[in-house]
mmCIF file of C-alpha atoms and ligand atoms in Angstrom:
data_model
loop_
_atom_site.group_PDB
_atom_site.id
_atom_site.type_symbol
_atom_site.label_atom_id
_atom_site.label_comp_id
_atom_site.label_asym_id
_atom_site.label_seq_id
_atom_site.Cartn_x
_atom_site.Cartn_y
_atom_site.Cartn_z
ATOM 1 C CA UNK A 190 26.186 150.202 138.906
ATOM 2 C CA UNK A 191 26.848 148.582 135.507
ATOM 3 C CA UNK A 192 30.313 147.145 135.048
ATOM 4 C CA UNK A 193 32.403 149.526 132.973
ATOM 5 C CA UNK A 194 32.215 148.430 129.367
ATOM 6 C CA UNK A 195 35.090 148.642 126.908
ATOM 7 C CA UNK A 196 33.686 152.042 125.949
ATOM 8 C CA UNK A 197 33.885 153.416 129.495
ATOM 9 C CA UNK A 198 37.255 151.871 130.401
ATOM 10 C CA UNK A 199 38.777 155.289 129.604
ATOM 11 C CA UNK A 200 36.581 156.945 132.233
ATOM 12 C CA UNK A 201 37.935 160.073 133.923
ATOM 13 C CA UNK A 202 36.404 161.717 136.967
ATOM 14 C CA UNK A 203 36.659 165.323 138.144
ATOM 15 C CA UNK A 204 35.248 166.203 141.547
ATOM 16 C CA UNK A 205 33.714 169.620 142.213
ATOM 17 C CA UNK A 206 34.166 170.241 145.937
ATOM 18 C CA UNK A 207 31.345 172.386 147.264
ATOM 19 C CA UNK A 208 30.542 170.823 150.627
ATOM 20 C CA UNK A 209 26.957 169.575 150.640
ATOM 21 C CA UNK A 210 26.612 170.610 146.993
ATOM 22 C CA UNK A 211 29.670 168.637 145.782
ATOM 23 C CA UNK A 212 29.375 166.493 142.662
ATOM 24 C CA UNK A 213 31.326 164.512 140.124
ATOM 25 C CA UNK A 214 31.910 165.116 136.453
ATOM 26 C CA UNK A 215 32.426 161.873 134.529
ATOM 27 C CA UNK A 216 34.180 162.134 131.174
ATOM 28 C CA UNK A 217 34.246 159.169 128.833
ATOM 29 C CA UNK A 218 33.152 157.490 125.639
ATOM 30 C CA UNK A 219 29.484 156.404 125.365
ATOM 31 C CA UNK A 220 28.579 157.446 128.928
ATOM 32 C CA UNK A 221 25.015 158.080 127.794
ATOM 33 C CA UNK A 222 24.458 154.323 127.603
ATOM 34 C CA UNK A 223 25.122 153.907 131.331
ATOM 35 C CA UNK A 224 23.546 157.201 132.451
ATOM 36 C CA UNK A 225 20.599 155.400 134.052
ATOM 37 C CA UNK A 226 22.694 153.395 136.504
ATOM 38 C CA UNK A 227 24.794 156.432 137.430
ATOM 39 C CA UNK A 228 21.636 158.450 138.080
ATOM 40 C CA UNK A 229 20.060 155.608 140.068
ATOM 41 C CA UNK A 230 23.201 155.549 142.223
ATOM 42 C CA UNK A 231 22.730 159.182 143.314
ATOM 43 C CA UNK A 232 18.909 159.159 143.367
ATOM 44 C CA UNK A 233 17.505 155.711 144.103
ATOM 45 C CA UNK A 234 13.755 155.447 143.376
ATOM 46 C CA UNK A 235 13.548 158.889 141.757
ATOM 47 C CA UNK A 236 11.668 159.537 138.529
ATOM 48 C CA UNK A 237 13.367 161.582 135.842
ATOM 49 C CA UNK A 238 12.260 164.371 133.517
ATOM 50 C CA UNK A 239 14.521 164.669 130.485
ATOM 51 C CA UNK A 240 14.614 168.194 129.073
ATOM 52 C CA UNK A 241 16.290 167.787 125.728
ATOM 53 C CA UNK A 242 17.295 169.799 122.701
ATOM 54 C CA UNK A 243 15.047 168.292 120.024
ATOM 55 C CA UNK A 244 17.888 167.793 117.496
ATOM 56 C CA UNK A 245 20.061 166.091 120.107
ATOM 57 C CA UNK A 246 17.145 163.960 121.291
ATOM 58 C CA UNK A 247 16.522 162.698 117.761
ATOM 59 C CA UNK A 248 20.180 161.630 117.528
ATOM 60 C CA UNK A 249 20.888 160.293 121.015
ATOM 61 C CA UNK A 250 17.672 160.261 123.048
ATOM 62 C CA UNK A 251 16.884 156.574 122.488
ATOM 63 C CA UNK A 252 20.126 155.489 124.174
ATOM 64 C CA UNK A 253 19.432 157.679 127.200
ATOM 65 C CA UNK A 254 15.860 156.407 127.447
ATOM 66 C CA UNK A 255 17.055 152.788 127.148
ATOM 67 C CA UNK A 256 19.569 153.325 129.946
ATOM 68 C CA UNK A 257 16.872 154.846 132.188
ATOM 69 C CA UNK A 258 14.595 151.872 131.430
ATOM 70 C CA UNK A 259 17.411 149.440 132.194
ATOM 71 C CA UNK A 260 17.962 151.143 135.554
ATOM 72 C CA UNK A 261 14.237 151.043 136.358
ATOM 73 C CA UNK A 262 13.899 154.839 136.337
ATOM 74 C CA UNK A 263 10.458 156.088 135.266
ATOM 75 C CA UNK A 264 10.826 159.029 132.901
ATOM 76 C CA UNK A 265 9.130 161.681 130.800
ATOM 77 C CA UNK A 266 10.699 163.784 128.055
ATOM 78 C CA UNK A 267 10.138 167.434 127.205
ATOM 79 C CA UNK A 268 11.951 168.648 124.100
ATOM 80 C CA UNK A 269 12.932 172.245 123.407
ATOM 81 C CA UNK A 270 13.909 173.850 120.097
ATOM 82 C CA UNK A 271 17.633 174.374 119.472
ATOM 83 C CA UNK A 272 19.011 177.928 119.529
ATOM 84 C CA UNK A 273 19.534 180.769 121.973
ATOM 85 C CA UNK A 274 15.957 182.060 121.530
ATOM 86 C CA UNK A 275 14.796 179.028 123.558
ATOM 87 C CA UNK A 276 16.263 180.648 126.689
ATOM 88 C CA UNK A 277 13.178 182.821 127.196
ATOM 89 C CA UNK A 278 10.328 183.285 129.688
ATOM 90 C CA UNK A 279 7.825 181.569 127.378
ATOM 91 C CA UNK A 280 9.881 178.357 127.100
ATOM 92 C CA UNK A 281 10.675 178.455 130.821
ATOM 93 C CA UNK A 282 6.953 178.672 131.558
ATOM 94 C CA UNK A 283 6.099 175.875 129.128
ATOM 95 C CA UNK A 284 8.788 173.540 130.494
ATOM 96 C CA UNK A 285 8.088 174.304 134.162
ATOM 97 C CA UNK A 286 4.336 173.811 133.789
ATOM 98 C CA UNK A 287 4.958 170.543 131.936
ATOM 99 C CA UNK A 288 7.136 169.352 134.843
ATOM 100 C CA UNK A 289 4.301 170.146 137.246
ATOM 101 C CA UNK A 290 1.731 168.453 134.963
ATOM 102 C CA UNK A 291 3.978 165.370 134.971
ATOM 103 C CA UNK A 292 4.052 165.397 138.799
ATOM 104 C CA UNK A 293 7.810 165.732 138.998
ATOM 105 C CA UNK A 294 8.348 165.901 142.758
ATOM 106 C CA UNK A 295 10.980 167.416 145.044
ATOM 107 C CA UNK A 296 12.873 164.107 145.215
ATOM 108 C CA UNK A 297 12.886 163.535 141.444
ATOM 109 C CA UNK A 298 15.577 164.419 138.947
ATOM 110 C CA UNK A 299 15.637 166.767 135.958
ATOM 111 C CA UNK A 300 18.078 165.692 133.247
ATOM 112 C CA UNK A 301 19.382 168.304 130.824
ATOM 113 C CA UNK A 302 20.359 166.735 127.487
ATOM 114 C CA UNK A 303 21.873 169.177 125.015
ATOM 115 C CA UNK A 304 24.272 172.088 124.741
ATOM 116 C CA UNK A 305 24.423 175.252 126.793
ATOM 117 C CA UNK A 306 20.902 176.362 125.870
ATOM 118 C CA UNK A 307 19.163 173.184 127.081
ATOM 119 C CA UNK A 308 21.431 173.049 130.147
ATOM 120 C CA UNK A 309 20.800 176.660 131.194
ATOM 121 C CA UNK A 310 17.033 176.411 130.682
ATOM 122 C CA UNK A 311 16.604 172.968 132.292
ATOM 123 C CA UNK A 312 18.871 173.947 135.175
ATOM 124 C CA UNK A 313 16.849 177.086 135.855
ATOM 125 C CA UNK A 314 13.557 175.178 135.641
ATOM 126 C CA UNK A 315 15.010 172.676 138.154
ATOM 127 C CA UNK A 316 16.125 175.554 140.393
ATOM 128 C CA UNK A 317 12.629 177.045 140.647
ATOM 129 C CA UNK A 318 10.429 173.927 140.416
ATOM 130 C CA UNK A 319 8.958 173.316 143.902
ATOM 131 C CA UNK A 320 11.775 175.583 145.212
ATOM 132 C CA UNK A 321 14.446 173.363 143.745
ATOM 133 C CA UNK A 322 14.854 169.802 142.500
ATOM 134 C CA UNK A 323 18.130 168.090 141.680
ATOM 135 C CA UNK A 324 19.375 167.994 138.137
ATOM 136 C CA UNK A 325 21.884 166.098 136.040
ATOM 137 C CA UNK A 326 23.729 167.608 133.121
ATOM 138 C CA UNK A 327 24.429 165.514 130.025
ATOM 139 C CA UNK A 328 26.204 168.160 127.934
ATOM 140 C CA UNK A 329 26.427 167.336 124.234
ATOM 141 C CA UNK A 330 28.512 170.212 122.856
ATOM 142 C CA UNK A 331 32.199 170.824 123.557
ATOM 143 C CA UNK A 332 31.314 174.215 125.020
ATOM 144 C CA UNK A 333 28.830 172.703 127.439
ATOM 145 C CA UNK A 334 31.194 169.850 128.391
ATOM 146 C CA UNK A 335 34.042 172.168 129.353
ATOM 147 C CA UNK A 336 32.142 175.199 130.613
ATOM 148 C CA UNK A 337 28.404 175.743 130.884
ATOM 149 C CA UNK A 338 27.423 172.377 132.425
ATOM 150 C CA UNK A 339 29.819 172.915 135.344
ATOM 151 C CA UNK A 340 29.438 175.448 138.121
ATOM 152 C CA UNK A 341 25.696 175.856 138.468
ATOM 153 C CA UNK A 342 25.018 178.972 136.398
ATOM 154 C CA UNK A 343 21.476 178.570 135.058
ATOM 155 C CA UNK A 344 19.099 181.056 133.495
ATOM 156 C CA UNK A 345 17.400 182.658 130.543
ATOM 157 C CA UNK A 346 17.817 185.784 128.430
ATOM 158 C CA UNK A 347 15.554 188.834 128.370
ATOM 159 C CA UNK A 348 15.090 191.471 125.705
ATOM 160 C CA UNK A 349 17.778 193.511 127.493
ATOM 161 C CA UNK A 350 20.486 190.873 127.260
ATOM 162 C CA UNK A 351 21.828 187.397 127.927
ATOM 163 C CA UNK A 352 21.488 185.487 131.210
ATOM 164 C CA UNK A 353 19.899 188.420 133.023
ATOM 165 C CA UNK A 354 17.415 186.193 134.878
ATOM 166 C CA UNK A 355 18.694 183.050 136.541
ATOM 167 C CA UNK A 356 19.983 181.273 139.594
ATOM 168 C CA UNK A 357 23.042 179.471 140.834
ATOM 169 C CA UNK A 358 21.881 175.855 141.089
ATOM 170 C CA UNK A 359 24.589 173.207 141.073
ATOM 171 C CA UNK A 360 23.962 169.959 139.198
ATOM 172 C CA UNK A 361 24.198 166.700 141.171
ATOM 173 C CA UNK A 362 26.122 164.951 138.410
ATOM 174 C CA UNK A 363 27.652 165.825 135.031
ATOM 175 C CA UNK A 364 28.107 163.155 132.349
ATOM 176 C CA UNK A 365 30.337 164.389 129.522
ATOM 177 C CA UNK A 366 30.071 161.717 126.823
ATOM 178 C CA UNK A 367 32.901 162.365 124.390
ATOM 179 C CA UNK A 368 31.302 160.140 121.725
ATOM 180 C CA UNK A 369 28.478 162.676 121.390
ATOM 181 C CA UNK A 370 30.981 165.187 119.993
ATOM 182 C CA UNK A 371 31.249 163.067 116.847
ATOM 183 C CA UNK A 372 27.840 164.329 115.673
ATOM 184 C CA UNK A 373 28.543 167.951 116.618
ATOM 185 C CA UNK A 374 28.862 170.251 113.567
ATOM 186 C CA UNK A 375 32.510 171.197 113.063
ATOM 187 C CA UNK A 376 31.797 174.904 113.458
ATOM 188 C CA UNK A 377 30.227 174.256 116.874
ATOM 189 C CA UNK A 378 33.184 172.099 117.913
ATOM 190 C CA UNK A 379 35.626 174.825 116.872
ATOM 191 C CA UNK A 380 33.655 177.469 118.762
ATOM 192 C CA UNK A 381 33.724 175.278 121.892
ATOM 193 C CA UNK A 382 37.489 174.940 121.517
ATOM 194 C CA UNK A 383 37.830 178.662 122.246
ATOM 195 C CA UNK A 384 36.635 177.946 125.801
ATOM 196 C CA UNK A 385 39.142 175.067 126.120
ATOM 197 C CA UNK A 386 42.017 177.345 125.115
ATOM 198 C CA UNK A 387 40.660 179.974 127.517
ATOM 199 C CA UNK A 388 41.690 177.804 130.488
ATOM 200 C CA UNK A 389 45.271 177.774 129.218
ATOM 201 C CA UNK A 390 45.316 181.494 128.591
ATOM 202 C CA UNK A 391 43.844 182.470 131.916
ATOM 203 C CA UNK A 392 45.795 180.248 134.271
ATOM 204 C CA UNK A 393 47.830 177.414 132.780
ATOM 205 C CA UNK A 394 50.582 178.262 130.292
ATOM 206 C CA UNK A 395 51.643 174.582 130.238
ATOM 207 C CA UNK A 396 48.165 173.542 129.061
ATOM 208 C CA UNK A 397 48.221 176.247 126.397
ATOM 209 C CA UNK A 398 51.533 174.861 125.116
ATOM 210 C CA UNK A 399 50.049 171.349 125.152
ATOM 211 C CA UNK A 400 47.089 172.617 123.102
ATOM 212 C CA UNK A 401 49.422 174.193 120.553
ATOM 213 C CA UNK A 402 51.020 170.761 120.086
ATOM 214 C CA UNK A 403 47.810 168.729 120.207
ATOM 215 C CA UNK A 404 45.138 170.886 118.542
ATOM 216 C CA UNK A 405 45.503 169.005 115.253
ATOM 217 C CA UNK A 406 44.809 165.685 117.020
ATOM 218 C CA UNK A 407 41.907 167.202 118.958
ATOM 219 C CA UNK A 408 40.296 168.484 115.762
ATOM 220 C CA UNK A 409 40.981 165.208 113.938
ATOM 221 C CA UNK A 410 38.897 163.365 116.554
ATOM 222 C CA UNK A 411 41.714 161.684 118.528
ATOM 223 C CA UNK A 412 39.837 160.273 121.541
ATOM 224 C CA UNK A 413 42.760 160.479 123.974
ATOM 225 C CA UNK A 414 43.634 164.073 123.064
ATOM 226 C CA UNK A 415 39.978 165.100 123.293
ATOM 227 C CA UNK A 416 39.472 163.437 126.666
ATOM 228 C CA UNK A 417 42.650 165.038 128.035
ATOM 229 C CA UNK A 418 41.628 168.498 126.807
ATOM 230 C CA UNK A 419 38.160 168.124 128.323
ATOM 231 C CA UNK A 420 39.442 166.710 131.611
ATOM 232 C CA UNK A 421 42.049 169.472 132.005
ATOM 233 C CA UNK A 422 39.400 172.120 131.255
ATOM 234 C CA UNK A 423 36.950 170.582 133.753
ATOM 235 C CA UNK A 424 39.670 170.387 136.414
ATOM 236 C CA UNK A 425 40.467 174.072 135.896
ATOM 237 C CA UNK A 426 36.832 175.071 136.093
ATOM 238 C CA UNK A 427 36.152 172.799 139.097
ATOM 239 C CA UNK A 428 39.052 174.381 141.002
ATOM 240 C CA UNK A 429 37.825 177.912 140.301
ATOM 241 C CA UNK A 430 34.182 177.128 141.119
ATOM 242 C CA UNK A 431 35.197 175.399 144.376
ATOM 243 C CA UNK A 432 37.095 178.522 145.369
ATOM 244 C CA UNK A 433 34.456 181.047 144.360
ATOM 245 C CA UNK A 434 31.048 179.480 143.714
ATOM 246 C CA UNK A 435 29.076 182.724 143.487
ATOM 247 C CA UNK A 436 31.622 184.757 141.484
ATOM 248 C CA UNK A 437 32.726 187.277 144.051
ATOM 249 C CA UNK A 438 36.392 186.913 143.110
ATOM 250 C CA UNK A 439 38.497 184.505 141.095
ATOM 251 C CA UNK A 440 35.560 183.059 139.096
ATOM 252 C CA UNK A 441 35.437 186.314 137.149
ATOM 253 C CA UNK A 442 38.638 185.162 135.401
ATOM 254 C CA UNK A 443 36.469 182.685 133.473
ATOM 255 C CA UNK A 444 35.098 185.719 131.691
ATOM 256 C CA UNK A 445 38.357 186.363 129.835
ATOM 257 C CA UNK A 446 37.328 187.837 126.483
ATOM 258 C CA UNK A 447 33.653 187.811 127.443
ATOM 259 C CA UNK A 448 32.981 191.556 127.802
ATOM 260 C CA UNK A 449 34.253 192.195 124.285
ATOM 261 C CA UNK A 450 32.616 188.971 123.101
ATOM 262 C CA UNK A 451 29.195 189.638 124.613
ATOM 263 C CA UNK A 452 29.124 193.046 122.901
ATOM 264 C CA UNK A 453 29.775 191.311 119.570
ATOM 265 C CA UNK A 454 27.067 188.730 120.248
ATOM 266 C CA UNK A 455 24.606 191.501 121.096
ATOM 267 C CA UNK A 456 25.581 193.382 117.932
ATOM 268 C CA UNK A 457 25.067 190.283 115.776
ATOM 269 C CA UNK A 458 21.842 189.033 117.351
ATOM 270 C CA UNK A 459 23.058 185.982 119.359
ATOM 271 C CA UNK A 460 22.795 183.578 116.471
ATOM 272 C CA UNK A 461 24.431 181.853 113.552
ATOM 273 C CA UNK A 462 26.175 185.011 112.395
ATOM 274 C CA UNK A 463 28.622 184.738 115.270
ATOM 275 C CA UNK A 464 28.570 181.787 117.669
ATOM 276 C CA UNK A 465 29.368 182.388 121.337
ATOM 277 C CA UNK A 466 32.776 180.715 121.105
ATOM 278 C CA UNK A 467 33.643 182.697 117.965
ATOM 279 C CA UNK A 468 32.739 185.939 119.744
ATOM 280 C CA UNK A 469 34.853 184.865 122.722
ATOM 281 C CA UNK A 470 37.768 184.060 120.429
ATOM 282 C CA UNK A 471 37.719 187.599 119.045
ATOM 283 C CA UNK A 472 37.118 188.867 122.589
ATOM 284 C CA UNK A 473 40.199 187.075 123.932
ATOM 285 C CA UNK A 474 42.307 188.388 121.043
ATOM 286 C CA UNK A 475 41.118 191.923 121.874
ATOM 287 C CA UNK A 476 41.712 191.396 125.612
ATOM 288 C CA UNK A 477 45.319 190.358 124.922
ATOM 289 C CA UNK A 478 45.917 193.253 122.544
ATOM 290 C CA UNK A 479 44.442 195.679 125.057
ATOM 291 C CA UNK A 480 46.642 194.100 127.750
ATOM 292 C CA UNK A 481 49.719 194.820 125.630
ATOM 293 C CA UNK A 482 48.700 198.419 124.900
ATOM 294 C CA UNK A 483 47.667 199.339 128.422
ATOM 295 C CA UNK A 484 49.190 196.763 130.699
ATOM 296 C CA UNK A 485 52.379 194.801 130.963
ATOM 297 C CA UNK A 486 51.642 191.853 128.696
ATOM 298 C CA UNK A 487 54.523 191.109 126.293
ATOM 299 C CA UNK A 488 53.466 191.572 122.660
ATOM 300 C CA UNK A 489 54.922 188.115 121.927
ATOM 301 C CA UNK A 490 52.359 186.484 124.251
ATOM 302 C CA UNK A 491 49.462 188.283 122.618
ATOM 303 C CA UNK A 492 50.733 187.353 119.157
ATOM 304 C CA UNK A 493 51.162 183.713 120.210
ATOM 305 C CA UNK A 494 47.627 183.503 121.642
ATOM 306 C CA UNK A 495 46.114 185.062 118.534
ATOM 307 C CA UNK A 496 48.198 182.880 116.197
ATOM 308 C CA UNK A 497 46.870 179.740 117.865
ATOM 309 C CA UNK A 498 43.238 180.785 117.489
ATOM 310 C CA UNK A 499 43.863 181.701 113.856
ATOM 311 C CA UNK A 500 45.653 178.351 113.271
ATOM 312 C CA UNK A 501 42.600 176.376 114.366
ATOM 313 C CA UNK A 502 40.323 178.529 112.197
ATOM 314 C CA UNK A 503 38.755 180.757 114.847
ATOM 315 C CA UNK A 504 38.150 184.449 114.089
ATOM 316 C CA UNK A 505 40.478 186.881 115.864
ATOM 317 C CA UNK A 506 39.512 190.340 114.592
ATOM 318 C CA UNK A 507 36.455 192.563 114.222
ATOM 319 C CA UNK A 508 36.860 192.536 110.447
ATOM 320 C CA UNK A 509 36.100 188.785 110.448
ATOM 321 C CA UNK A 510 32.583 189.314 111.797
ATOM 322 C CA UNK A 511 30.227 188.874 108.827
ATOM 323 C CA UNK A 512 27.897 191.786 108.059
ATOM 324 C CA UNK A 513 27.635 195.240 109.553
ATOM 325 C CA UNK A 514 28.953 196.046 113.022
ATOM 326 C CA UNK A 515 28.355 199.187 115.102
ATOM 327 C CA UNK A 516 31.218 201.671 115.280
ATOM 328 C CA UNK A 517 33.605 201.927 118.235
ATOM 329 C CA UNK A 518 31.156 204.012 120.278
ATOM 330 C CA UNK A 519 28.324 201.566 119.679
ATOM 331 C CA UNK A 520 30.518 198.638 120.704
ATOM 332 C CA UNK A 521 31.637 200.463 123.838
ATOM 333 C CA UNK A 522 28.015 201.138 124.697
ATOM 334 C CA UNK A 523 27.206 197.432 124.354
ATOM 335 C CA UNK A 524 30.184 196.597 126.580
ATOM 336 C CA UNK A 525 28.761 198.756 129.359
ATOM 337 C CA UNK A 526 25.799 196.325 129.652
ATOM 338 C CA UNK A 527 28.226 193.809 131.142
ATOM 339 C CA UNK A 528 27.308 192.246 134.502
ATOM 340 C CA UNK A 529 30.770 193.136 135.813
ATOM 341 C CA UNK A 530 30.056 196.898 135.621
ATOM 342 C CA UNK A 531 30.263 198.369 139.128
ATOM 343 C CA UNK A 532 28.833 201.838 139.788
ATOM 344 C CA UNK A 533 29.380 202.820 136.189
ATOM 345 C CA UNK A 534 32.981 201.557 136.134
ATOM 346 C CA UNK A 535 34.129 198.915 133.672
ATOM 347 C CA UNK A 536 35.902 195.765 134.853
ATOM 348 C CA UNK A 537 37.795 193.719 132.267
ATOM 349 C CA UNK A 538 39.705 190.464 132.522
ATOM 350 C CA UNK A 539 43.175 191.213 131.164
ATOM 351 C CA UNK A 540 46.439 189.252 131.138
ATOM 352 C CA UNK A 541 50.001 189.830 132.332
ATOM 353 C CA UNK A 542 51.064 186.912 130.130
ATOM 354 C CA UNK A 543 49.756 183.639 128.679
ATOM 355 C CA UNK A 544 48.537 181.702 131.731
ATOM 356 C CA UNK A 545 48.282 184.766 133.972
ATOM 357 C CA UNK A 546 44.972 186.626 133.713
ATOM 358 C CA UNK A 547 43.810 189.213 136.243
ATOM 359 C CA UNK A 548 40.765 191.314 137.048
ATOM 360 C CA UNK A 549 41.316 194.936 135.939
ATOM 361 C CA UNK A 550 38.880 197.235 137.742
ATOM 362 C CA UNK A 551 37.978 200.771 136.756
ATOM 363 C CA UNK A 552 39.310 200.505 133.215
ATOM 364 C CA UNK A 553 39.904 203.934 131.728
ATOM 365 C CA UNK A 554 37.015 204.472 129.305
ATOM 366 C CA UNK A 555 38.672 206.998 126.952
ATOM 367 C CA UNK A 556 41.612 204.607 126.560
ATOM 368 C CA UNK A 557 39.255 201.735 125.805
ATOM 369 C CA UNK A 558 37.326 203.913 123.345
ATOM 370 C CA UNK A 559 40.548 204.833 121.540
ATOM 371 C CA UNK A 560 41.566 201.152 121.408
ATOM 372 C CA UNK A 561 38.211 200.115 119.911
ATOM 373 C CA UNK A 562 38.390 202.930 117.387
ATOM 374 C CA UNK A 563 41.762 201.678 116.223
ATOM 375 C CA UNK A 564 40.524 198.078 116.025
ATOM 376 C CA UNK A 565 37.317 199.091 114.240
ATOM 377 C CA UNK A 566 39.181 200.861 111.445
HETATM 378 N N1 LIG B 176 31.169 180.543 132.159
HETATM 379 C C1 LIG B 176 31.653 181.308 133.246
HETATM 380 C C2 LIG B 176 31.313 180.760 134.582
HETATM 381 O O1 LIG B 176 30.746 179.697 134.682
HETATM 382 O O2 LIG B 176 31.594 181.403 135.552
#
């Protein structure tokens, strides 16, 4: 293993404990430059197939390739276009067949370099190639560093909706290089921040308070504040995934705001009009407001959560979605496509307070319809 350089002296490690499928998440500055030696340490003699977002590869690929060369790892690269539409059967087929053409074997390694799209697609290709090869996540967006690269959810979208075809396939290593965030467009960074704040809202009021005090530093690029926010988020996710890998219980809490948010993403076409994190920000605001109206959440907590999102420039209401939106009934219909529906009953993640989310089963549909109608007007 290379000696830590000045850049990696700030290295933080989060362990995801899953028995034989356990792995480490490394968080630090310029980790991409030592990726090769870290990969060689977990997979000596393996070859690597880099599946990379083409924009990210143009910016950072040469440093990854140089580190693989330095570690003596033979490699091939397959680039994929940026954007959610890449998570489709056609791209999965193209990438998987290319991996077979390149003779990537059972003992080799797939490396996902990019945001959530590249990670989900590469992870799924790794899950099905020769019945499963190991993969390494090098997440390059804030959202991927704190959420999608951890926990083994991989997959693609179909015409019916997002992530409807996929597999749980845990990575063998996650390298979250905080320096890569410097080239992330500000809007993408802000959208990823919604998932950071989610961890505070769902289970850690102290972290939410810390974010309120440190958001300005995080957005200004303060390396220490960023690393702390990412590490705390990864620790929260690692704990939840270790407890409930396949989402039969507590992992559902990670979907705070997601049922509302997914409906908004579906209504706006999963694209630039409303980024995932922006949809989740509105979704969390709605989940808190619904928790006040129909649960026991103090209005002050809901107002505080919403104020923080608004302070950092995230949208918090339906009226902030650009362009036309379906009416309340249309939105409710989209919400019923959620994977948490059970025998026609809606499950939502609601909150008793900031830092105390819970799974609400069998949500009363007329009440939800009335709530959406009020919010839509
Ligand atoms: N992003 C939600 C989960 O990984 O469960």
